[in-house]
XYZ file of C-alpha atoms in Angstrom:
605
model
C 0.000 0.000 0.000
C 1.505 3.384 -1.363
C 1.303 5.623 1.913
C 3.802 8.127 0.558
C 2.271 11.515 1.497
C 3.382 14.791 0.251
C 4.685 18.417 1.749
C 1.437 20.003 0.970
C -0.705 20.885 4.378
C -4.295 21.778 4.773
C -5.741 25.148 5.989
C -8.274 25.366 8.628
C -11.258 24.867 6.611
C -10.152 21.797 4.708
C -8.940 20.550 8.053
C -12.663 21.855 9.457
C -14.818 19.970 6.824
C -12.928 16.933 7.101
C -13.317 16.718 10.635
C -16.840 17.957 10.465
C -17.427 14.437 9.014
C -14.741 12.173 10.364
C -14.765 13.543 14.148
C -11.411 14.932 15.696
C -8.769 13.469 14.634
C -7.307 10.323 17.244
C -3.306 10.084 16.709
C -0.411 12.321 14.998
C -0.783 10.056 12.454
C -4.206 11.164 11.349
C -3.021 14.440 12.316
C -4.030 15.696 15.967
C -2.325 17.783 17.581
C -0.544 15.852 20.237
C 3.377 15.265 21.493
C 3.400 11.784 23.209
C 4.930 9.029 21.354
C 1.844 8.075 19.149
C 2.837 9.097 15.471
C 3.402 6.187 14.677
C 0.154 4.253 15.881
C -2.456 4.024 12.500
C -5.203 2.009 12.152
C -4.839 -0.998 9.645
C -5.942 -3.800 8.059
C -10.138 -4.194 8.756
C -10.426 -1.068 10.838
C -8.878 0.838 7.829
C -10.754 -0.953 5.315
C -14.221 -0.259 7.181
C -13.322 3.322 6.676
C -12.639 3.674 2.811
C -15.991 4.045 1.921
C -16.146 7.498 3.525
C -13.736 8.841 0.645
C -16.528 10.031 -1.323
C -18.515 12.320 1.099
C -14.954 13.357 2.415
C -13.769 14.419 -0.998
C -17.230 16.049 -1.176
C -16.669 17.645 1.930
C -14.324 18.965 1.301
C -15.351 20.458 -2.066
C -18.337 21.779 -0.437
C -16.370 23.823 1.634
C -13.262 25.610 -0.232
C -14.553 24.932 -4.271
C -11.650 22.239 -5.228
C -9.258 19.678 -3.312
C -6.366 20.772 -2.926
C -2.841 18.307 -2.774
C -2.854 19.210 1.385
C -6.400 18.454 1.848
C -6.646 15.200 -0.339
C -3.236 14.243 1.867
C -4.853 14.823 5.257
C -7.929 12.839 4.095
C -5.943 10.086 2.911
C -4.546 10.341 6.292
C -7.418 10.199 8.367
C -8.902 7.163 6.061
C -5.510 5.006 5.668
C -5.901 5.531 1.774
C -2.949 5.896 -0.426
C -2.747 9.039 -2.075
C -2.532 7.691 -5.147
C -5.344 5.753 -5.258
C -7.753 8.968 -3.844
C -6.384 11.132 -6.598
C -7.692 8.422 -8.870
C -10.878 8.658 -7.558
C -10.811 12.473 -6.825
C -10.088 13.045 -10.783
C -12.982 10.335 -11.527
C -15.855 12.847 -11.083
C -17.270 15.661 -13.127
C -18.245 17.900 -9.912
C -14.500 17.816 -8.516
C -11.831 19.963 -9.336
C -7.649 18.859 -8.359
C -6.420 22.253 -9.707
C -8.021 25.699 -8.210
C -10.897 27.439 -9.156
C -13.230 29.933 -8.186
C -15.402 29.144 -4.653
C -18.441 29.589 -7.220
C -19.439 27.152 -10.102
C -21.987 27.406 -12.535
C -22.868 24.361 -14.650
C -24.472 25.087 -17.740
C -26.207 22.078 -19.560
C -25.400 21.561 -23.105
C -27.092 17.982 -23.656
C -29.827 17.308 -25.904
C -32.738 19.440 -24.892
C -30.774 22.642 -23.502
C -28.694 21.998 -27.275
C -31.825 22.171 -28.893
C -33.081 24.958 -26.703
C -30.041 27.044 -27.481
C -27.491 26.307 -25.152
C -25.152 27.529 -26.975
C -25.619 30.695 -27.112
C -26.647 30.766 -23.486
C -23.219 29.646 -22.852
C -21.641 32.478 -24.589
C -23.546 35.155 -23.280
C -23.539 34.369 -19.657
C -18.799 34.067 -20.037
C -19.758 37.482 -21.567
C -21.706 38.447 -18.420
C -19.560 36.798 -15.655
C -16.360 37.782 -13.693
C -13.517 35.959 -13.114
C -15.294 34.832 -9.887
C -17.478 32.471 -11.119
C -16.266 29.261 -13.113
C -18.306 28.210 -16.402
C -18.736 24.733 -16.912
C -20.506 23.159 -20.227
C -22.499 20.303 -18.503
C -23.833 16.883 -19.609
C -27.615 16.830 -18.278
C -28.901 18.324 -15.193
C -31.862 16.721 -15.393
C -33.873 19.636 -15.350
C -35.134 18.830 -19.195
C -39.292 20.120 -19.034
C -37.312 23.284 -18.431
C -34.407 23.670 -20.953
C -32.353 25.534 -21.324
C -30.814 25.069 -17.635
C -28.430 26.055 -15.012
C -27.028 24.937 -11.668
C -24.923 27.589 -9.560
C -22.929 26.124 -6.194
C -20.859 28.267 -4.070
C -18.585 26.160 -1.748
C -18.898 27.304 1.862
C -20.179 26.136 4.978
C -22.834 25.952 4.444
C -22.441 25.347 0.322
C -25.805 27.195 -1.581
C -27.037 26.908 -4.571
C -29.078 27.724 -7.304
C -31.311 27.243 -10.199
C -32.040 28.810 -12.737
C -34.311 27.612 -15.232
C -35.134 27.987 -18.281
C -32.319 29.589 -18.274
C -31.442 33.423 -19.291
C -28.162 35.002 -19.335
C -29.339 37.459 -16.761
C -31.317 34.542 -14.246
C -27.902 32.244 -14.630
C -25.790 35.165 -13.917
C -28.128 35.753 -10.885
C -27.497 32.743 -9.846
C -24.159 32.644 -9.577
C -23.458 35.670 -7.922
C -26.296 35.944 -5.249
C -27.433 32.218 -5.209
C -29.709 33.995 -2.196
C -31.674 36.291 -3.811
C -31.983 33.729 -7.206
C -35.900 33.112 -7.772
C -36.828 29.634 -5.967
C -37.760 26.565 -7.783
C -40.796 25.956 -8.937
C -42.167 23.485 -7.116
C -41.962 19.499 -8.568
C -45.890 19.388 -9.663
C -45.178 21.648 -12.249
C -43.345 18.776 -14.015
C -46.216 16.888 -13.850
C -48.480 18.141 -16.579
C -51.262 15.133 -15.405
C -50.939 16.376 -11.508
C -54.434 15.647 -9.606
C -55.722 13.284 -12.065
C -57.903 10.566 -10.925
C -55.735 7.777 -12.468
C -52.499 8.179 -11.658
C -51.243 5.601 -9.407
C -46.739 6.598 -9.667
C -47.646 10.693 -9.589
C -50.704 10.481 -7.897
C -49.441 12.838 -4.888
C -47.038 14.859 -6.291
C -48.630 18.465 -5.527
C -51.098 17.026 -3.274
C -48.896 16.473 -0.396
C -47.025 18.797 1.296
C -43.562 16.797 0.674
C -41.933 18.047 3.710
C -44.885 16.252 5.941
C -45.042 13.103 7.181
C -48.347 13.478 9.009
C -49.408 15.138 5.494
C -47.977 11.894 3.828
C -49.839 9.546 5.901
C -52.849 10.738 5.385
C -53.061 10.023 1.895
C -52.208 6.360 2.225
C -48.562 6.225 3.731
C -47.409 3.785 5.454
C -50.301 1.266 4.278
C -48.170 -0.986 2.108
C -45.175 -1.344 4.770
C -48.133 -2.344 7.335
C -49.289 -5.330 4.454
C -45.954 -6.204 4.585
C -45.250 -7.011 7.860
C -48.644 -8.636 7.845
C -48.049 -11.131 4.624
C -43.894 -10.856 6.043
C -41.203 -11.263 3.434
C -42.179 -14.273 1.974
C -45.514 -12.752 1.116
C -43.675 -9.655 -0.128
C -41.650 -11.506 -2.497
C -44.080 -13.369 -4.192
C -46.629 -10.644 -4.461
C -43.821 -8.778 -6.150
C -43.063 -11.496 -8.780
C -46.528 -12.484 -9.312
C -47.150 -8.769 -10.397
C -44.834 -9.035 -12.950
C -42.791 -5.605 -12.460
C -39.467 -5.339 -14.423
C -36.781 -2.775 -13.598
C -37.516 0.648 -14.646
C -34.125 1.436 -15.458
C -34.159 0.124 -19.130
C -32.617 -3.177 -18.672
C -36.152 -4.574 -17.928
C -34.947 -7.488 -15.441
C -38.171 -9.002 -13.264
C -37.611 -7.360 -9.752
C -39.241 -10.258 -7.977
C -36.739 -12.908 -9.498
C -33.880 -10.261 -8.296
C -34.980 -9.673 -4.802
C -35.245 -13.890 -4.435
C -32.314 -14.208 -5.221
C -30.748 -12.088 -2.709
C -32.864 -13.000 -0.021
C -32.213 -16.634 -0.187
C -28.385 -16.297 -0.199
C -26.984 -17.951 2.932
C -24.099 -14.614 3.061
C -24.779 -12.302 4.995
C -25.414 -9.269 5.935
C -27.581 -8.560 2.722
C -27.765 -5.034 1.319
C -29.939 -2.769 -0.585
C -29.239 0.155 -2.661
C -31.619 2.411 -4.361
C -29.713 3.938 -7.422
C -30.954 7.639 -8.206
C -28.313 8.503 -9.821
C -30.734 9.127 -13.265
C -27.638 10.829 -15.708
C -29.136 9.624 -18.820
C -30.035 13.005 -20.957
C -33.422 13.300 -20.693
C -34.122 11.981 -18.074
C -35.625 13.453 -14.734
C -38.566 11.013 -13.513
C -36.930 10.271 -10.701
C -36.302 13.782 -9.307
C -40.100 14.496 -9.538
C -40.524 11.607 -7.561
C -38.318 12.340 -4.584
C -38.796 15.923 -4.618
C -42.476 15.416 -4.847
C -43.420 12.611 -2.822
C -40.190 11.542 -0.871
C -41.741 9.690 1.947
C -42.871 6.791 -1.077
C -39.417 6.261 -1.640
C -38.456 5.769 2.293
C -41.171 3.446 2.617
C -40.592 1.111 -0.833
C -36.847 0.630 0.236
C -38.013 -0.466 3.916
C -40.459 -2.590 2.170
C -37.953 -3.920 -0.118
C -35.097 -4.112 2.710
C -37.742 -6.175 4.746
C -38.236 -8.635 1.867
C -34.425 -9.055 1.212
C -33.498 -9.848 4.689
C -31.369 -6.268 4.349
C -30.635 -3.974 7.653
C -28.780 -1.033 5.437
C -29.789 0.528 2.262
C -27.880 3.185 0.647
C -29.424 5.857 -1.312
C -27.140 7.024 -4.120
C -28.395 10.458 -5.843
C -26.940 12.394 -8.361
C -24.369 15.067 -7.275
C -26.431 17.719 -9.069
C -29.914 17.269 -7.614
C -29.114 19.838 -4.624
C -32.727 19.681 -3.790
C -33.908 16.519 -4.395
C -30.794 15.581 -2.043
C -32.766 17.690 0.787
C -35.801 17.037 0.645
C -34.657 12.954 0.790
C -32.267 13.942 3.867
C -35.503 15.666 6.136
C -38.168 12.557 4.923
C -35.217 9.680 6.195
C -34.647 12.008 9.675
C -38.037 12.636 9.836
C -38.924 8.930 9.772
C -36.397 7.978 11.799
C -37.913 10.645 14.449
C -41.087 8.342 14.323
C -39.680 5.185 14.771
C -39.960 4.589 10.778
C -36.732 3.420 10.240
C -34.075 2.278 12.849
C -34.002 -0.404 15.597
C -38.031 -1.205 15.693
C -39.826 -0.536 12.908
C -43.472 0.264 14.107
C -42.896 -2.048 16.728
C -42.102 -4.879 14.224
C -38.815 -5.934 15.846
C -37.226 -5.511 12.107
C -34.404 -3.008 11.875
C -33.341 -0.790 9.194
C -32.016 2.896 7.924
C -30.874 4.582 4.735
C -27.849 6.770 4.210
C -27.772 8.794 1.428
C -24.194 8.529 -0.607
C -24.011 11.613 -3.229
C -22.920 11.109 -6.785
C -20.094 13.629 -8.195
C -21.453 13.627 -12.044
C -20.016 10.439 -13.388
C -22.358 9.022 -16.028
C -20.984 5.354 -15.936
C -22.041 5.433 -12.237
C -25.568 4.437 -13.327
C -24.293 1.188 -14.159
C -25.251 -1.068 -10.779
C -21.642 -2.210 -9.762
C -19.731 1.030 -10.738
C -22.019 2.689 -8.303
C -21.580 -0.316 -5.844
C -17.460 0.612 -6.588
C -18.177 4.830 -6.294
C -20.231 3.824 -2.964
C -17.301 1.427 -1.861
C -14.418 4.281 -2.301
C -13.101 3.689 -5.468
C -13.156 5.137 -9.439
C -16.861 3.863 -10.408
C -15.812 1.238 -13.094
C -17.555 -1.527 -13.809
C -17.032 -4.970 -12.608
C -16.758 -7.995 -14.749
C -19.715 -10.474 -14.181
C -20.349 -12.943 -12.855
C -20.390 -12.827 -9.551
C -23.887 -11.253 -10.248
C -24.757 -8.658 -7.266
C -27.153 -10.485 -6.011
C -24.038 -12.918 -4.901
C -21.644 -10.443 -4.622
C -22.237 -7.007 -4.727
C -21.709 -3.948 -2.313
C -18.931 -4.498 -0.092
C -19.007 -8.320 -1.639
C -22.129 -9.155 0.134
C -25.661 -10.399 -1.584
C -27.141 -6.979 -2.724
C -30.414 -5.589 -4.698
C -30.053 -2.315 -6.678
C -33.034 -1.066 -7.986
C -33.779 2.617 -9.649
C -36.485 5.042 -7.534
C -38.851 4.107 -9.816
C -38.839 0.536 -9.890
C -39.257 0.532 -6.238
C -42.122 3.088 -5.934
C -43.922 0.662 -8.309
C -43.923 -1.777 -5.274
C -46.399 0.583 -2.828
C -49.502 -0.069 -5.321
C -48.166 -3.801 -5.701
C -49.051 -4.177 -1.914
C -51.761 -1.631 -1.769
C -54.220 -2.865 -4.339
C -52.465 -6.683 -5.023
C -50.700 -8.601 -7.147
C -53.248 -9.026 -9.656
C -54.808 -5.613 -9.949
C -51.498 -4.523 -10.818
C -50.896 -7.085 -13.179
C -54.021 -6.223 -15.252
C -52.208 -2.666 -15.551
C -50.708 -2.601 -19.136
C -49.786 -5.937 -21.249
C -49.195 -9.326 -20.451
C -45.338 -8.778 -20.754
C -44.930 -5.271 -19.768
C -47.076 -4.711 -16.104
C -48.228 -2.198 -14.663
C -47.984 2.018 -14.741
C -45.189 3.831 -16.120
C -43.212 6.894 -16.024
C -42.373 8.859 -19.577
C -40.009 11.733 -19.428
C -40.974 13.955 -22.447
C -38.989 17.130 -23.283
C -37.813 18.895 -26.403
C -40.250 20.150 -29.040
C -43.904 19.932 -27.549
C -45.665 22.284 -26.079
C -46.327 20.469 -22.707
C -43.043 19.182 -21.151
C -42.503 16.904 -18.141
C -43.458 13.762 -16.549
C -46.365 11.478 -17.852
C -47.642 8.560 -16.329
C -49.747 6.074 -18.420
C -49.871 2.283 -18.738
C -47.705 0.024 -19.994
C -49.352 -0.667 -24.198
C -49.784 2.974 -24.740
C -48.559 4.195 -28.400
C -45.759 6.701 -28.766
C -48.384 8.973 -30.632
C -50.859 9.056 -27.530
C -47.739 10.223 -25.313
C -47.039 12.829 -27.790
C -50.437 13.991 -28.117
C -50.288 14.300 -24.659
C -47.246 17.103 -24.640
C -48.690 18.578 -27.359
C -46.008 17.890 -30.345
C -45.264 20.691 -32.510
C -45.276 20.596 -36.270
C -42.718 19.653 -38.520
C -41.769 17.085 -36.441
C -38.271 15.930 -37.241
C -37.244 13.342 -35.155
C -37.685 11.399 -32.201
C -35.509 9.748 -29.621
C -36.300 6.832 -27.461
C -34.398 6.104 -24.454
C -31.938 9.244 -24.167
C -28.559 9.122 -25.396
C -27.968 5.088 -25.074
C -31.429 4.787 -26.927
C -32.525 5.099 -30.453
C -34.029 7.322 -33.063
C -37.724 6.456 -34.359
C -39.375 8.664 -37.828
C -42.376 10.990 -37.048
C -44.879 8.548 -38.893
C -43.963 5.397 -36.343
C -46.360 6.751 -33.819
C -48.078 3.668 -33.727
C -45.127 2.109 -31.452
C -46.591 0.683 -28.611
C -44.867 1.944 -25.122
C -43.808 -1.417 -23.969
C -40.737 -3.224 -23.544
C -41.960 -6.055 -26.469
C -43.331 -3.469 -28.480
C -40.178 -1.542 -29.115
C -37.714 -4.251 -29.480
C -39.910 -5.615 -32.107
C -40.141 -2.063 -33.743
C -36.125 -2.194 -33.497
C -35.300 0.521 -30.809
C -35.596 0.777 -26.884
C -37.808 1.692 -24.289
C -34.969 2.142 -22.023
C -35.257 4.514 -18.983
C -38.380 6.002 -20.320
C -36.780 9.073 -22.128
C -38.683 10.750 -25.375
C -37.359 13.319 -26.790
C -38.815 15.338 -29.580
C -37.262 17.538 -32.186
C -38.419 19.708 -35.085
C -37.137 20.635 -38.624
C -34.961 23.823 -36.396
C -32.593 21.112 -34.863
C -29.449 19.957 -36.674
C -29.743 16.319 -36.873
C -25.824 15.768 -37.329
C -25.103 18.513 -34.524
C -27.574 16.438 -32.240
C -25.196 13.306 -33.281
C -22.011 14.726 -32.725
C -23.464 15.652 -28.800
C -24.687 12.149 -28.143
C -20.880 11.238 -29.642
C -19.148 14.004 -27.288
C -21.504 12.873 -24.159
C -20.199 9.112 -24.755
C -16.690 9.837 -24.931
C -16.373 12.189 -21.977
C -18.363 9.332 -19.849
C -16.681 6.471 -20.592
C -14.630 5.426 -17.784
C -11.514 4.123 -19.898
C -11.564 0.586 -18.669
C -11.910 -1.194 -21.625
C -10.410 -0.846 -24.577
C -13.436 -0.840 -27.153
C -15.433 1.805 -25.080
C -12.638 3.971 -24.527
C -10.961 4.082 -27.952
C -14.268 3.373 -29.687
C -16.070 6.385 -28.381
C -13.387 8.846 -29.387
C -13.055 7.279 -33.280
C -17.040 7.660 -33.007
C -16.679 11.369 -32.459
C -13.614 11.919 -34.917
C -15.963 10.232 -37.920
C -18.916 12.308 -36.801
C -17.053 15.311 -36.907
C -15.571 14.855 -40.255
C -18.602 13.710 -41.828
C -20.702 16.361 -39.912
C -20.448 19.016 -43.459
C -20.899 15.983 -45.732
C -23.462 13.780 -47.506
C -23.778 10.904 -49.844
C -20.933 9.532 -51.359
C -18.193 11.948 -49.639
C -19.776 10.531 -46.158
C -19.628 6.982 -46.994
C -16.293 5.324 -45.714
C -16.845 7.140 -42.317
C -20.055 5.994 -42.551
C -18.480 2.272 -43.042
C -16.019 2.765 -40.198
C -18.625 4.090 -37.911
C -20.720 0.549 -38.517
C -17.217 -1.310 -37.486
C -16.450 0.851 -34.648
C -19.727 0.501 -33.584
C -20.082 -3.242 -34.128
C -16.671 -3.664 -31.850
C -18.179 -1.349 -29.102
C -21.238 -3.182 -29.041
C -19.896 -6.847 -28.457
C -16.611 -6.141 -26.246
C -17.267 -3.531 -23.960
C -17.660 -4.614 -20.434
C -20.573 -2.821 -19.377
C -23.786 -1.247 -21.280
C -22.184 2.428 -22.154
C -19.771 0.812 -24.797
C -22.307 -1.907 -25.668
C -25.237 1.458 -26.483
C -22.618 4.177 -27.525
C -23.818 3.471 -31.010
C -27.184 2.828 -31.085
C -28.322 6.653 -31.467
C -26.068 7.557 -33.999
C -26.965 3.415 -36.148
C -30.300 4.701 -35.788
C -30.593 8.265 -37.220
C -28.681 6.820 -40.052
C -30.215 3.502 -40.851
C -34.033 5.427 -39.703
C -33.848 8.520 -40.295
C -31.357 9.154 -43.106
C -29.001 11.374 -41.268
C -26.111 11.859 -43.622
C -28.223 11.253 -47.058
């Protein structure tokens, strides 16, 4: 183990916000202030290793509080953790949201992804550097998530406390707001307003997002709360587990694997302890269900990951939420203290004799983190890359122990499982594809946001829905790792089945619309930049792959026809390699966007 520390030293505040989260320092060695003969006493070998996975919210820490990480404050957390310098830098430099070089105390992330590109990004970009001091730090952004109102932008001064702010849809003058008086910026508006449907009699996913207050658990309660977790205790896990599976719900996360058959698994291996982790770390452009749901209706999300703890045999469950959902991260923070307050979580769940709790782990804007054992490896301490399978999670996952990972969505779905049964959820949607499901439409309609409908409804009923301009162009199903489909294939039916057989993907949910104003091979080139700045470098076809992706696109990006047609070949053999040799699904869907709008839509003709 490489131990070898550096000169460097940290000032009081980096020295303050690590040991805001650590506790005082116990030796010289971690760096106390004491003279007896104890520098060279360390903790080692399990009592170090138990530790490591506090790199990440001490890295963030630290960020929080000074803007970067600095060589003396990475040092004196490396100290404090037993982690070799090395290794932390490597994880430090992993993520988007950290900075190993100085910068100003205030960043503003400006999304350039799909729907702020097509909302003029751009431009935004160029007039808020225009508008800005050198106090402020401009950073072009993959997704923010905040798509139903493109064009958007995310201010965060470091401090203690850290603020932030939103603005959105985004002017030069509201970003520039933001950035230098994150106090005075215009609040949020609140989550219902990304729920076009909100207060309709059938929703079952949104159904009280703007109804409840989402800071009240009394407020929660009283519109059904709590009801499921009691039928589970009552029908106890067994019961839970095959209510689950005989409802037929799939994960919502686009690989579409049946959730019951996944939490069996893991609750019948003999290893133990068993854990459960809820991944909301949604970075797919496009994509912002999830958000609405914890901002809107938090306490569901507390109560599905008890439920599904309970079923697992699980006593910890980590939350992991994307770095740039400031107040989604919040809101998630009061509802798990709040129910721990009322004996909701912890030692004796209402009096049930089953314990559990949730920590919430924050993401630092790595992409490849969505994928279910890089996040078990980002949760774990180290550079969120992928691990080979097998060993499948639910035999070895977080810290090598039998886990479940499922998306906020997928376990929301379980409260109506339990609430109105098995079957009645079943009859929701098609044979194959169960139940109600979350579609996050942005880009050209008139009507952004979240829609809920069942599982069998056509791509032209969603869109009718938002309210699709004319001279529909394009439209894109699944977000970047997804798939173009022509204006006229409306009749698609919204199901897992139904698109594979149409040849594209449901994935995550994502549709994105785009009229005769947006530059097709602009829009390809993004998906192209987005895939090589996320790959994680670990394998050789993703890594390579994605960058001769981007170098074809750009050279073909002024040509058509016959000029365009051996980059055109090379793209179909680049993407061919990605897509059978990568390790994990960003290299195996890097090309799928780009195959599409050429094969589909006739991108380059």
């Amino acid at each position: 183990m490489d131990l070898h520390f550096g000169d460097s030293k940290p000032t009081d505040d980096e020295r303050a916000a690590v040991d805001a989260l650590l506790g005082p320092p116990q030796s010289a060695w971690e760096g106390a202030d004491r003279t007896d003969a104890d520098l060279r006493w360390a903790r080692g070998g399990r009592a170090a290793r138990d530790r490591r996975d506090l790199l990440l919210p001490g890295l963030h820490a630290i960020n929080d509080r000074v803007g970067w990480i600095s060589e003396g404050a990475l040092d004196y957390l490396c100290r404090r953790l037993i982690v070799p310098p090395a290794e932390a830098y490597g994880v430090a430099t992993f993520y988007a949201m950290f900075s190993v070089g100085p910068r100003p105390s205030t960043v503003l992330h400006v999304c350039t992804d799909l729907a702020c590109a097509a909302a003029g990004a751009q431009e935004l970009c160029a007039g808020i550097e225009s508008g800005l001091g050198p106090g402020v730090h401009v950073e072009r952004s993959p997704c923010l998530g905040l798509c139903e109102r493109a064009p958007a932008a995310l201010a965060i001064r470091a401090g203690d406390p850290v603020r932030t702010a939103v603005s959105a849809p985004a002017t030069v003058r509201g970003a520039v707001l933001a950035a230098t008086a994150p106090d005075s910026a215009p609040e949020e508006p609140p989550a219902v307003t990304a729920v076009p449907q909100a207060g309709g009699d059938d929703l079952v996913l949104l159904r009280r997002v703007g109804v409840v207050d989402p800071s009240s658990l009394d407020d929660y309660r009283a519109h059904g709360g709590y009801t499921a977790l009691r039928r589970a205790f009552a029908l106890g896990p067994a019961g839970v587990l095959r209510e689950v599976t005989d409802s037929g719900l799939v994960g919502r996360g686009g690989a579409a694997f049946p959730t019951g058959r996944k939490w069996q698994a893991t609750a019948s291996q003999p290893d133990h302890p068993h854990y459960l982790v809820c991944n909301a770390d949604e970075s797919e452009p496009g994509t912002f269900k999830d958000r609405v749901l914890m901002e809107g209706d938090p306490y569901a999300l507390v109560e599905a990951m008890t439920i599904a703890a309970y079923a697992i045999g699980a006593r910890q469950g980590y939350l992991y939420l994307r770095g740039e959902y400031p107040r989604a991260t919040h809101r998630m923070q009061y509802a798990v203290d709040q129910a721990r307050a009322r004996g909701l979580l912890g030692d004796d769940i209402l009096g049930q004799g089953y314990a559990f709790d949730i920590e919430i782990r924050r993401g630092a804007g790595a992409y490849i983190c969505g994928e279910e054992t890089a996040l078990f490896n980002s949760i774990e301490g180290y550079r969120g890359e992928p691990r080979s399978k097998p060993p499948f999670p639910v035999e070895k996952g977080l810290f090598g122990r039998p886990t479940v990972e499922n998306n906020v969505e997928t376990l929301v779905n379980v409260l109506p499982i339990l609430t109105m049964g098995s079957a009645a959820y079943a009859a929701i949607g098609t044979g194959r594809s169960t139940g109600p499901k979350l579609f996050c439409v942005s880009g050209s309609v008139e009507r952004p946001g979240v829609y809920e409908l069942p599982f069998g409804a056509t791509l032209g009923e969603l869109l009718a829905l938002a309210g699709v301009r004319d001279r529909l162009r394009a439209v894109l199903l699944g977000g970047a790792a997804g798939g173009f489909v022509r204006p006229d294939e409306r009749d698609i039916p919204l199901t897992f089945e139904g698109t594979r057989e149409a040849g594209t993907t449901l994935g995550s949910g994502v549709v994105m619309a785009f009229d005769d104003t947006v530059a097709l091979p602009r829009l390809l080139l993004r998906i192209a930049e987005f895939f090589r700045d996320e790959s994680c470098g670990q394998c050789v076809p993703c890594r390579v792959g994605t960058v001769r992706q981007e170098e074809a696109l750009r050279r073909i990006a002024e040509r058509t026809g016959a000029a365009a047609a051996d980059d055109i070949a090379l793209l179909r053999e680049v993407g061919r390699a990605m897509r059978d040799a990568s390790i994990c699904g960003l290299g195996q869907t890097a090309w799928n966007a780009v195959e599409s709008a050429i094969d589909r839509l006739g991108a380059y003709e």
